Coordinates of C-alpha atoms in Angstrom, one line a residue:
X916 CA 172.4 228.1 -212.2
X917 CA 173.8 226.9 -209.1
X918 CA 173.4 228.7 -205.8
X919 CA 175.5 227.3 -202.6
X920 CA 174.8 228.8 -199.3
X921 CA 177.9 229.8 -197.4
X922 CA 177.0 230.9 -194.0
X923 CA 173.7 231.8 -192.3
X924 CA 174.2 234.4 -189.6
X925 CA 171.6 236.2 -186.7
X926 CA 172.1 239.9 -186.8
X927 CA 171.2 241.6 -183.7
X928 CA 170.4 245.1 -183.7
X929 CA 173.3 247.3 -181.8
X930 CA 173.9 248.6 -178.8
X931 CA 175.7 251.3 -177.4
X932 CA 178.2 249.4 -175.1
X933 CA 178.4 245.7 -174.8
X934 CA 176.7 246.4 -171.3
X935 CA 174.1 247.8 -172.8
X936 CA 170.6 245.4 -173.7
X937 CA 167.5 246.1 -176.3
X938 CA 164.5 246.8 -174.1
X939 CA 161.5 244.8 -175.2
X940 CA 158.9 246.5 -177.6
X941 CA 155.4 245.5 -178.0
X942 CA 153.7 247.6 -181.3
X943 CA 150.0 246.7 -181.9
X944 CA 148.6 245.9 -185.1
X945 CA 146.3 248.4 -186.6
X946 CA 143.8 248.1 -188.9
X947 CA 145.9 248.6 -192.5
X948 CA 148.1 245.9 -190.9
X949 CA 145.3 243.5 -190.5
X950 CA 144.4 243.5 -194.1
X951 CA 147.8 241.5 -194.8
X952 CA 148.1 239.3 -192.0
X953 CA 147.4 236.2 -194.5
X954 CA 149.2 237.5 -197.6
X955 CA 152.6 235.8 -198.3
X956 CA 155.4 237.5 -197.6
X957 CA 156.7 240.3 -200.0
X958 CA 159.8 239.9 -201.6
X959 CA 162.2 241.9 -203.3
X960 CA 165.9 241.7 -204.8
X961 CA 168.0 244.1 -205.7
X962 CA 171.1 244.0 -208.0
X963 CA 174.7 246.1 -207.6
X964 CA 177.2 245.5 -210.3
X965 CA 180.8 245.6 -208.3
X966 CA 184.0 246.8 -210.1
X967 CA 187.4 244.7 -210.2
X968 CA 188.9 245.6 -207.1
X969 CA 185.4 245.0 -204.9
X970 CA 183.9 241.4 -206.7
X971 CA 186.5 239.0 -205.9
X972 CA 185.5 235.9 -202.6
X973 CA 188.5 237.6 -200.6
X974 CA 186.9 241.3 -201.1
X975 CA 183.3 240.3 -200.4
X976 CA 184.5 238.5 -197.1
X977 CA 186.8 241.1 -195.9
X978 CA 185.3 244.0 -197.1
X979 CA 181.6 244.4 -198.4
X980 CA 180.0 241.1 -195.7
X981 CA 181.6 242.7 -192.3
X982 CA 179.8 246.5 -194.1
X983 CA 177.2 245.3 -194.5
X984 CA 176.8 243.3 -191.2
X985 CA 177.6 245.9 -189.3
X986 CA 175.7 248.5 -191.2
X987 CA 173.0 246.1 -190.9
X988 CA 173.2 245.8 -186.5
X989 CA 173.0 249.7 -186.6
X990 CA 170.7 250.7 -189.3
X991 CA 168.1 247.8 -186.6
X992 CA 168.5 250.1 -183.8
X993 CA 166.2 252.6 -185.8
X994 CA 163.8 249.7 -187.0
X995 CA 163.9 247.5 -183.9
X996 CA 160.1 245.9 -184.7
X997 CA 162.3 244.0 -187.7
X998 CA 164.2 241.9 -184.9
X999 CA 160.9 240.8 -183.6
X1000 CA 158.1 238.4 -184.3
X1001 CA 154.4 237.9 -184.6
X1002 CA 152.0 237.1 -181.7
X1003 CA 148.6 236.8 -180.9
X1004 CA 147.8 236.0 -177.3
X1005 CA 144.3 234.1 -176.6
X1006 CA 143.1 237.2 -174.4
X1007 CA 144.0 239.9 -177.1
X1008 CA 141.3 240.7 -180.0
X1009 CA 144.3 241.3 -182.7
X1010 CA 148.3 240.5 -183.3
X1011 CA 151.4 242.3 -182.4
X1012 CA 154.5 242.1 -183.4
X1013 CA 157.2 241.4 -179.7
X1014 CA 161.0 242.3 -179.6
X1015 CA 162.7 240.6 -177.3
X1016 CA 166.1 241.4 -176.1
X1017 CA 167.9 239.0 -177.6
X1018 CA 165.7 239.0 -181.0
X1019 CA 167.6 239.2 -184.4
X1020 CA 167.4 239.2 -188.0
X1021 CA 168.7 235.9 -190.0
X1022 CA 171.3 237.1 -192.8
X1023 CA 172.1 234.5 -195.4
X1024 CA 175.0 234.8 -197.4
X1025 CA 175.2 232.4 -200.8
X1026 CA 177.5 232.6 -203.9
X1027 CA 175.9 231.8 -207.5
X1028 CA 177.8 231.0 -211.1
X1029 CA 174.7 232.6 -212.8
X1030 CA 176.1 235.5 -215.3
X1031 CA 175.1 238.2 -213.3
X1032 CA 174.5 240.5 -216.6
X1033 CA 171.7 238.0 -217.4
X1034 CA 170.0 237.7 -214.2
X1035 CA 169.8 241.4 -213.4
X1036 CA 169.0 241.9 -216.7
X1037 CA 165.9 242.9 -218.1
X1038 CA 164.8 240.2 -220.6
X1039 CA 163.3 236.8 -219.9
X1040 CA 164.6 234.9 -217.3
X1041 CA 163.8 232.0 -216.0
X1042 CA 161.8 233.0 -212.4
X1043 CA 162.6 229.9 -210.6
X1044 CA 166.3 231.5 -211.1
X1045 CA 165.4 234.9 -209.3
X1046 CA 163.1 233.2 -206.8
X1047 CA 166.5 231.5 -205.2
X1048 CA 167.8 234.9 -204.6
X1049 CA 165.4 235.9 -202.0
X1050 CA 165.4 234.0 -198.1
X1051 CA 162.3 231.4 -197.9
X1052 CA 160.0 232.4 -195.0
X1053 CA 158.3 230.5 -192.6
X1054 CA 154.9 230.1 -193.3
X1055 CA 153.5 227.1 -190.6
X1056 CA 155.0 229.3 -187.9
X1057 CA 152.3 230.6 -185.3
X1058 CA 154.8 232.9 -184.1
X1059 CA 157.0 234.1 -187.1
X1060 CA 160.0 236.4 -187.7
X1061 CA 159.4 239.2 -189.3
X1062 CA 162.0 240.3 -192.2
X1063 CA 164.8 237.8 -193.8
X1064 CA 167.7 238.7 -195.8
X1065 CA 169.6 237.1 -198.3
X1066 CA 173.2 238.6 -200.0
X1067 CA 174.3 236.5 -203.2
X1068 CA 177.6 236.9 -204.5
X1069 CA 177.9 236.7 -207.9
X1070 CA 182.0 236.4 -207.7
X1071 CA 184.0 239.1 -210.1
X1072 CA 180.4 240.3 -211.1
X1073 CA 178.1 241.7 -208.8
X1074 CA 176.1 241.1 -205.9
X1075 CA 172.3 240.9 -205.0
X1076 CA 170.4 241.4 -201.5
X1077 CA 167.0 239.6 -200.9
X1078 CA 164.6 240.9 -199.0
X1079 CA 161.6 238.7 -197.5
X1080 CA 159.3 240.6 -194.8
X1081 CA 155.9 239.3 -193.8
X1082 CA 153.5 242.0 -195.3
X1083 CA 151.4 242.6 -192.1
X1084 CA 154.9 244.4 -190.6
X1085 CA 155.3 247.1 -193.3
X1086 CA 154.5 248.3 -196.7
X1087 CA 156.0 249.2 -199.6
X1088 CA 156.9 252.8 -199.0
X1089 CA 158.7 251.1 -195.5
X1090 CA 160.3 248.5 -197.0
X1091 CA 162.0 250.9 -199.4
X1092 CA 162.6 253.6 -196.2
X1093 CA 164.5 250.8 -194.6
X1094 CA 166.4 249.6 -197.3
X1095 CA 167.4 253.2 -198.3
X1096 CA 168.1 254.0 -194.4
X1097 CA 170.4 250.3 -194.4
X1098 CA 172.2 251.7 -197.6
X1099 CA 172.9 255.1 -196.0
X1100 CA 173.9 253.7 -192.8
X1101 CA 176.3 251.3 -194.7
X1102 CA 178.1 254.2 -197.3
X1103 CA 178.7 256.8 -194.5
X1104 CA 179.4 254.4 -191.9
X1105 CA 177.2 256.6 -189.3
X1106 CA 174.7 255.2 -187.0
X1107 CA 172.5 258.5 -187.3
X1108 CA 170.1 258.5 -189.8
X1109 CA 168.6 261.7 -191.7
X1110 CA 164.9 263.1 -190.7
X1111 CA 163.5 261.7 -194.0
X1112 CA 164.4 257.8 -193.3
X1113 CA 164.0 257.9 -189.6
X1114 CA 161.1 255.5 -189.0
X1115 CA 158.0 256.9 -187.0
X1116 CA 157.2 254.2 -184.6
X1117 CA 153.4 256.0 -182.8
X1118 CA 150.5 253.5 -184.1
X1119 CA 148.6 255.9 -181.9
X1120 CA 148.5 258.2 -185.1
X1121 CA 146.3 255.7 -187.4
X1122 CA 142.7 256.7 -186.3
X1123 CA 140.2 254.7 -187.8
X1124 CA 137.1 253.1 -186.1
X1125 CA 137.9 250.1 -184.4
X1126 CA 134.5 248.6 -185.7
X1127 CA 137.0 248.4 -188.7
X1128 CA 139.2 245.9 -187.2
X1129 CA 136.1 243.4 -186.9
X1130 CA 135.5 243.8 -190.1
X1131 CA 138.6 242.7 -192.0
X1132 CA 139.4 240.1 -189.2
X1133 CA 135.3 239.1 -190.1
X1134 CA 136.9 239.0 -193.7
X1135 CA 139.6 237.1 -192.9
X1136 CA 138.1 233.9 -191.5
X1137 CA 135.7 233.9 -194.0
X1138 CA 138.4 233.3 -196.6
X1139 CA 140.2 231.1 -194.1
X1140 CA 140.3 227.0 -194.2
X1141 CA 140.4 227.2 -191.0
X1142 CA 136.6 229.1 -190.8
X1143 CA 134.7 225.8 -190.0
X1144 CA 136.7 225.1 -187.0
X1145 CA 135.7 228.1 -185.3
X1146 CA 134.3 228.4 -181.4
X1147 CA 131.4 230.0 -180.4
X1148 CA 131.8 232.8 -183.6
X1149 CA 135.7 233.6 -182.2
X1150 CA 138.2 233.8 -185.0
X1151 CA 140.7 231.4 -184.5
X1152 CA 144.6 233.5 -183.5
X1153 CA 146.5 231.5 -185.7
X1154 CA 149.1 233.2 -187.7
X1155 CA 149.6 230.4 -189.7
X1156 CA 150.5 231.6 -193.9
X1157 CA 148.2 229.3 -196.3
X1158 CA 151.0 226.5 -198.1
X1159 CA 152.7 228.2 -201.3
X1160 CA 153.0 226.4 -204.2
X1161 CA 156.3 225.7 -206.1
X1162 CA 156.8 227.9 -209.1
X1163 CA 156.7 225.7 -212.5
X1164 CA 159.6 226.1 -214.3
X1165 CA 157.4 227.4 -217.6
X1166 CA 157.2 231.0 -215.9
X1167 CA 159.1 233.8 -216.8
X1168 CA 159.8 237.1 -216.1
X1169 CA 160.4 240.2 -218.0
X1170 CA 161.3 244.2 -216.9
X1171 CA 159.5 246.8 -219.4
X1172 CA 159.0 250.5 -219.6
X1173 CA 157.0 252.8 -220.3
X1174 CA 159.0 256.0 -220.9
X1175 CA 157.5 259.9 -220.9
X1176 CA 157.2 259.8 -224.0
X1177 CA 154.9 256.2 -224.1
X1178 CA 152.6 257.5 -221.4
X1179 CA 152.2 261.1 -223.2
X1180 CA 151.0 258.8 -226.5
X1181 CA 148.7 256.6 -224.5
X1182 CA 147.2 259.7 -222.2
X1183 CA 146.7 261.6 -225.7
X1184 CA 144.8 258.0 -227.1
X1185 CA 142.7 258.1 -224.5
X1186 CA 141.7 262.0 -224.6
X1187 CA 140.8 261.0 -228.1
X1188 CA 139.5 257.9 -228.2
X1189 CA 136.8 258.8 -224.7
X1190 CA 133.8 260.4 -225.4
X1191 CA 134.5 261.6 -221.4
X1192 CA 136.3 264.8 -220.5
X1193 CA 137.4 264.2 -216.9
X1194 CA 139.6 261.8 -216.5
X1195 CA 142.3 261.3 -214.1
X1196 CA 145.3 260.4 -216.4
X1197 CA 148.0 260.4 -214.4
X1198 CA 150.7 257.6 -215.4
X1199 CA 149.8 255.0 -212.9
X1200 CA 145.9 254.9 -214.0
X1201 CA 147.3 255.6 -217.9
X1202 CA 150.3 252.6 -216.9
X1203 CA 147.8 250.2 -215.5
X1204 CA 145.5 250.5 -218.1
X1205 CA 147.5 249.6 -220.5
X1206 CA 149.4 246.7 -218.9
X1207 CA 145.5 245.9 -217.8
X1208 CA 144.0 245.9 -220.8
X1209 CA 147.2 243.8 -222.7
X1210 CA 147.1 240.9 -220.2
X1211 CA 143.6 240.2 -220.5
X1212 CA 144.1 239.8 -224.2
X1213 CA 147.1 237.9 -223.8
X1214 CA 144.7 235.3 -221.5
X1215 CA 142.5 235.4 -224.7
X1216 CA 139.4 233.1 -224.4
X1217 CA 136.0 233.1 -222.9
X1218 CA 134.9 236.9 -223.3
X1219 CA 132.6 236.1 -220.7
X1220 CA 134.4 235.1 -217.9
X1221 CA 134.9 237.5 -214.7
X1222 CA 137.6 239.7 -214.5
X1223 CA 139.1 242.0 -211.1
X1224 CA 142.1 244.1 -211.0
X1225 CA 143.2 245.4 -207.6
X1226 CA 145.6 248.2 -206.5
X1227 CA 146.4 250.0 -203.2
X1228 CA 146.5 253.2 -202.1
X1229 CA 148.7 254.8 -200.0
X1230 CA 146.5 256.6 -196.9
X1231 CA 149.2 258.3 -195.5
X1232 CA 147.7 262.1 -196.4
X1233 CA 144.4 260.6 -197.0
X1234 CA 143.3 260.4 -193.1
X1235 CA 141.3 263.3 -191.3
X1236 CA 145.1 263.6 -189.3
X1237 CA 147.5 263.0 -191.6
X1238 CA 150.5 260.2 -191.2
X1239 CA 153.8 261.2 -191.0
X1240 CA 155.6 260.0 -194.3
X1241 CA 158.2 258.2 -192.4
X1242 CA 155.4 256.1 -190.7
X1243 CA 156.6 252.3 -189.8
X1244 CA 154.3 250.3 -190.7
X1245 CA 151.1 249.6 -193.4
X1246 CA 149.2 252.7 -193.9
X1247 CA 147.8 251.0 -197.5
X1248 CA 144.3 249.8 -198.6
X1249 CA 143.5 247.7 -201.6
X1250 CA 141.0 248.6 -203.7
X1251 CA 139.1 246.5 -206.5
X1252 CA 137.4 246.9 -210.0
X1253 CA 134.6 244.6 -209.7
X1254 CA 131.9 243.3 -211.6
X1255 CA 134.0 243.1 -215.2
X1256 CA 133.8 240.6 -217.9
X1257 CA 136.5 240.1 -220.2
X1258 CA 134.7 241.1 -223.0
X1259 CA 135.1 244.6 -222.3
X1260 CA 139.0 244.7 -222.6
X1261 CA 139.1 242.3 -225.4
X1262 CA 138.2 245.1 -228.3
X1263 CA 139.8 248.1 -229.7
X1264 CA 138.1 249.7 -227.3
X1265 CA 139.5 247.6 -224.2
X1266 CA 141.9 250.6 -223.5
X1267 CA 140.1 253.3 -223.3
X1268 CA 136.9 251.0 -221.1
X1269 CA 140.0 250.2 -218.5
X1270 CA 141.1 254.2 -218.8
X1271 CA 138.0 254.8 -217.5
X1272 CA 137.3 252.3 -215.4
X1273 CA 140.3 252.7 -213.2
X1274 CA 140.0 256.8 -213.5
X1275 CA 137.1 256.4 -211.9
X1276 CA 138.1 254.1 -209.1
X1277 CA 140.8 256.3 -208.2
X1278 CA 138.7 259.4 -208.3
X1279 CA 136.3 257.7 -206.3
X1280 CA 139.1 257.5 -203.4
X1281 CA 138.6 261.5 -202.5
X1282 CA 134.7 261.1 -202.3
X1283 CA 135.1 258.2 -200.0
X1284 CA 136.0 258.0 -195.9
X1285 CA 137.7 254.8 -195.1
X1286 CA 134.5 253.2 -193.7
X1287 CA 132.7 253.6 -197.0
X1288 CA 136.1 252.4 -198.8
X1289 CA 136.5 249.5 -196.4
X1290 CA 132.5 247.9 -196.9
X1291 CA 133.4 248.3 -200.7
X1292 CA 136.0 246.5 -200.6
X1293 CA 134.9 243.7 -197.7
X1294 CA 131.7 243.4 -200.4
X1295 CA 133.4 243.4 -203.6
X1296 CA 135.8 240.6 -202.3
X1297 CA 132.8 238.2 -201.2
X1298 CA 131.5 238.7 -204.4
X1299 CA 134.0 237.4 -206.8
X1300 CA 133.2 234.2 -208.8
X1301 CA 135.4 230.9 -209.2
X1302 CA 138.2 231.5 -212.2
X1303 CA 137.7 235.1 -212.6
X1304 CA 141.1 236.3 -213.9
X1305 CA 142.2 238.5 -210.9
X1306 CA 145.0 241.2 -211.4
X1307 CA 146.6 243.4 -209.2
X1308 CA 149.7 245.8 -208.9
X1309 CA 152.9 245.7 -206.2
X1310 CA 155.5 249.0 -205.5
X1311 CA 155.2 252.7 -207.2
X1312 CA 157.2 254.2 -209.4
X1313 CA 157.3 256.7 -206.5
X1314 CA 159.4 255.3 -204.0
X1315 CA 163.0 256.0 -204.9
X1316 CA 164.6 252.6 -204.5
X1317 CA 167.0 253.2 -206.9
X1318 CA 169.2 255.9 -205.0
X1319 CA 169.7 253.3 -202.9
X1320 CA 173.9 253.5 -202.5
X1321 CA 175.7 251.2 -200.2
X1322 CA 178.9 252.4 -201.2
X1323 CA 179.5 250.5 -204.8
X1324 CA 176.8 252.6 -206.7
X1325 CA 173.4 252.5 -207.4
X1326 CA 171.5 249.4 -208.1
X1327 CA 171.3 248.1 -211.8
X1328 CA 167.9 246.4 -211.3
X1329 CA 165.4 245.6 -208.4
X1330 CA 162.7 242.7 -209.1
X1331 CA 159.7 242.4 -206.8
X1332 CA 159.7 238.4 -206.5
X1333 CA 156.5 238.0 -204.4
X1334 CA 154.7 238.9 -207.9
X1335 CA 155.0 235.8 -209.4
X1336 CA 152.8 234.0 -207.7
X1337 CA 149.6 235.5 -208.7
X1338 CA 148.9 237.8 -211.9
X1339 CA 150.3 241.0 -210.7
X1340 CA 152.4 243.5 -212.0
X1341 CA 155.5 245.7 -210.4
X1342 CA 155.6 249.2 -210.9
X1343 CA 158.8 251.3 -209.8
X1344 CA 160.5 254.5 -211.2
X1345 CA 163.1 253.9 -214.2
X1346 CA 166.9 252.9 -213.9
X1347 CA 167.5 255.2 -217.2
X1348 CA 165.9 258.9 -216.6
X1349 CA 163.0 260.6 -214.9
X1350 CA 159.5 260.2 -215.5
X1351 CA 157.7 257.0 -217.3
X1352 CA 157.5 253.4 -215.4
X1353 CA 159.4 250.3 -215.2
X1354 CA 157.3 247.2 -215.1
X1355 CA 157.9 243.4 -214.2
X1356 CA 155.2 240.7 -214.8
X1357 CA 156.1 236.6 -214.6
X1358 CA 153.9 234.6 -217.1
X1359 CA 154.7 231.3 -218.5
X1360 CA 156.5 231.4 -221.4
X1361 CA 153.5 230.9 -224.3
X1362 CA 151.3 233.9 -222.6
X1363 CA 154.4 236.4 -222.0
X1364 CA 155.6 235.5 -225.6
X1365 CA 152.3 237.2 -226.9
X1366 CA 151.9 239.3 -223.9
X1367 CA 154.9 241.4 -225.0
X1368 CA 154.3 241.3 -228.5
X1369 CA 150.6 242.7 -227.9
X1370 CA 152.4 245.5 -225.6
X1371 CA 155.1 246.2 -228.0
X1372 CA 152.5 246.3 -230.6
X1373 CA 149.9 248.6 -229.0
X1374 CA 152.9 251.2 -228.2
X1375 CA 154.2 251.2 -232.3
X1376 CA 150.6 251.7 -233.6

């Protein structure tokens, strides 16, 4: 696959008269933000199949590009933190993100000879081809944008957009909200956007104790490189990304389901496989089991080596004052399932031990403030051995991305990239009906070969 970039553009978010200037905006960081201030940045594509009269070089260029541009300069004027960038002045105890007046977004526009049918398909592909589709972000930057964007013309096929933000501005549920309010903005040509996608900008609603802050920060530097080369016990203000490593061109990825009627047969296993009567089977714990429970066999090996799976959850109505849905920002905690060994997924029984292991975590969330939550996790992450086989989970199946219209339909497919560089999972509603999960995972080759047959498998029996 070849992929030639045509023309790298800074879109500024719009004003209402060429008189007119963007005041600055400072938005503190708050203490879900903090959490992800060293993650890499999450990354997303998503892919639009484009009929005869809208996938040819002259309509993209005259048509579709200046739409999207455009659409792109007002739908900022709602979500004016993306124009910004990262700082962290020596007098203040956490980051911000700063908008400047003259602060934009970078929009890069490429054309590729892939067959789009392939690409934003749902087989194997090759992920080195995918990861070209999405913007790289800066990483050795101590003041870095924010959000990147990438549109890839796939010419009489289709098109794609890649979206790179740094994962300390926004979560999932906003990085869906704006994408959905971009699409809306773009299809009705309106600068107005409905209640439901206007961003909610207050950080003054997330109230948590600030002894909080310390603690992940505490967290942070203890992870860091950079922990030795701290002065008298200050953390060091750098906003520096640790390096990423290339992806080998071995790994793979693959889109799966799990329809209704796969996550009614696996919740009735486990009902009669458990000896335990309440369990919380909804389909994420029932989805991740499963997916759980198939990649640690797929890893094979030592039965005694360590194991962790992660997930988030969404705080948003879990707060003594709850957060408005539309929130801007990171209102997400990880949480962790410590202390495994492999052994305990590796038998017949390795589905119904995750069931239950995971049921419990997320019961445990409701009998749990964020304090307690927080020292769980801030202990469970110090804790972790060398080579344990970590896991974790990106998106929800609850987000909606897919009624995301810019004008040329619905999209076909939506990847979250950033999963490839770890052993995570991407969950997100299905393309073809209601109910069930779509899933994408990147293995190399070998592992996903017997990865999917021990899925496929595990569903037929």
């Amino acid at each position: 696959m070849a992929l030639k970039v045509t023309k790298i553009s800074r879109v500024n978010p719009a004003t209402n008269s060429s008189h007119d200037t963007i005041n600055s905006l400072v938005l503190p960081f708050t203490f879900f933000d903090l959490r992800w201030l060293k993650f890499h940045p999450t990354e997303r594509v998503i892919f639009y199949k484009l009929d005869k009269d809208n996938s040819s070089r002259d309509s993209f260029h005259s048509v579709i590009l200046p739409k999207l541009q455009l659409s792109l300069s007002a739908v900022l004027r709602h979500y004016l933190p993306l124009a910004g960038r990262l700082r962290w002045d020596p007098q203040d105890p956490k980051p911000h993100i700063l908008v400047l007046p003259n602060d934009s977004v970078t929009l890069i526009v490429a054309e590729s000879d892939a067959d789009f049918s392939i690409i934003s398909g749902k087989g194997l592909r090759p992920e080195t081809e995918i990861r070209s589709l999405v913007p790289e972000f800066p990483v050795a930057c101590d003041s870095p944008s924010v959000l990147a964007l990438q549109v890839t013309l796939f010419p009489n096929q289709g098109l794609c957009i890649g979206v790179s933000s740094h994962h300390s501005i926004m979560d999932g549920k906003t990085v869906t909200m704006f994408i959905k309010s971009w699409a809306h903005v773009c299809k009705h040509e309106t600068v107005a956007l409905p209640e439901n996608l206007t961003p909610f900008l207050d950080r003054t609603i997330i109230n948590v104790p600030a002894s909080l802050d310390t603690k992940i920060l505490e967290l942070l530097s203890y992870f860091s490189e950079e922990k030795n080369n701290l002065e008298k016990n200050k953390l060091r203000r750098s906003l520096k990304l640790p390096p990423m490593e290339k992806i080998s061109p071995a790994v793979v990825r693959i889109t799966l389901e799990l329809t209704p009627e796969s996550i009614n047969k696996l919740r009735e296993r486990a009902k009669k496989e458990s000896t335990r009567s309440e369990l919380h089977l909804s389909t994420f714990v029932v989805a991740y089991a499963y997916l759980w429970t198939c990649l640690v066999k797929a890893r094979g090996g030592d039965v005694d080596r360590p194991v962790r799976f992660m997930y988030t959850a969404d705080f948003r109505n879990r707060l003594d004052k709850p957060v408005p849905e539309m929130y801007f920002g990171n209102c997400v905690f990880p949480l962790g399932c410590y202390g495994y060994k492999a052994g305990v997924f590796l038998g017949k029984d390795g589905f119904v031990n995750s069931i239950g292991i995971i049921s419990d975590s997320v019961k445990g969330i409701a009998l749990h403030n964020i304090e307690a939550l927080c020292e769980l996790y801030v202990d469970g992450s110090k804790r972790v051995k060398p080579g344990t086989q970590a896991g974790s989970v990106a998106g929800s199946n609850r987000f909606g991305l897919y009624t995301s219209d810019f004008g040329w339909g619905k999209p076909v497919n939506s990847e979250i990239v950033s999963i490839d560089r770890n052993e995570a999972f991407s969950m997100s509603e299905r393309t073809d009906g209601p109910g069930g999960v779509e899933i994408g995972l990147c293995l190399k080759k070998r592992e996903m070969d017997l990865f999917i047959s021990l899925f496929q498998n595990g569903l037929q029996n």
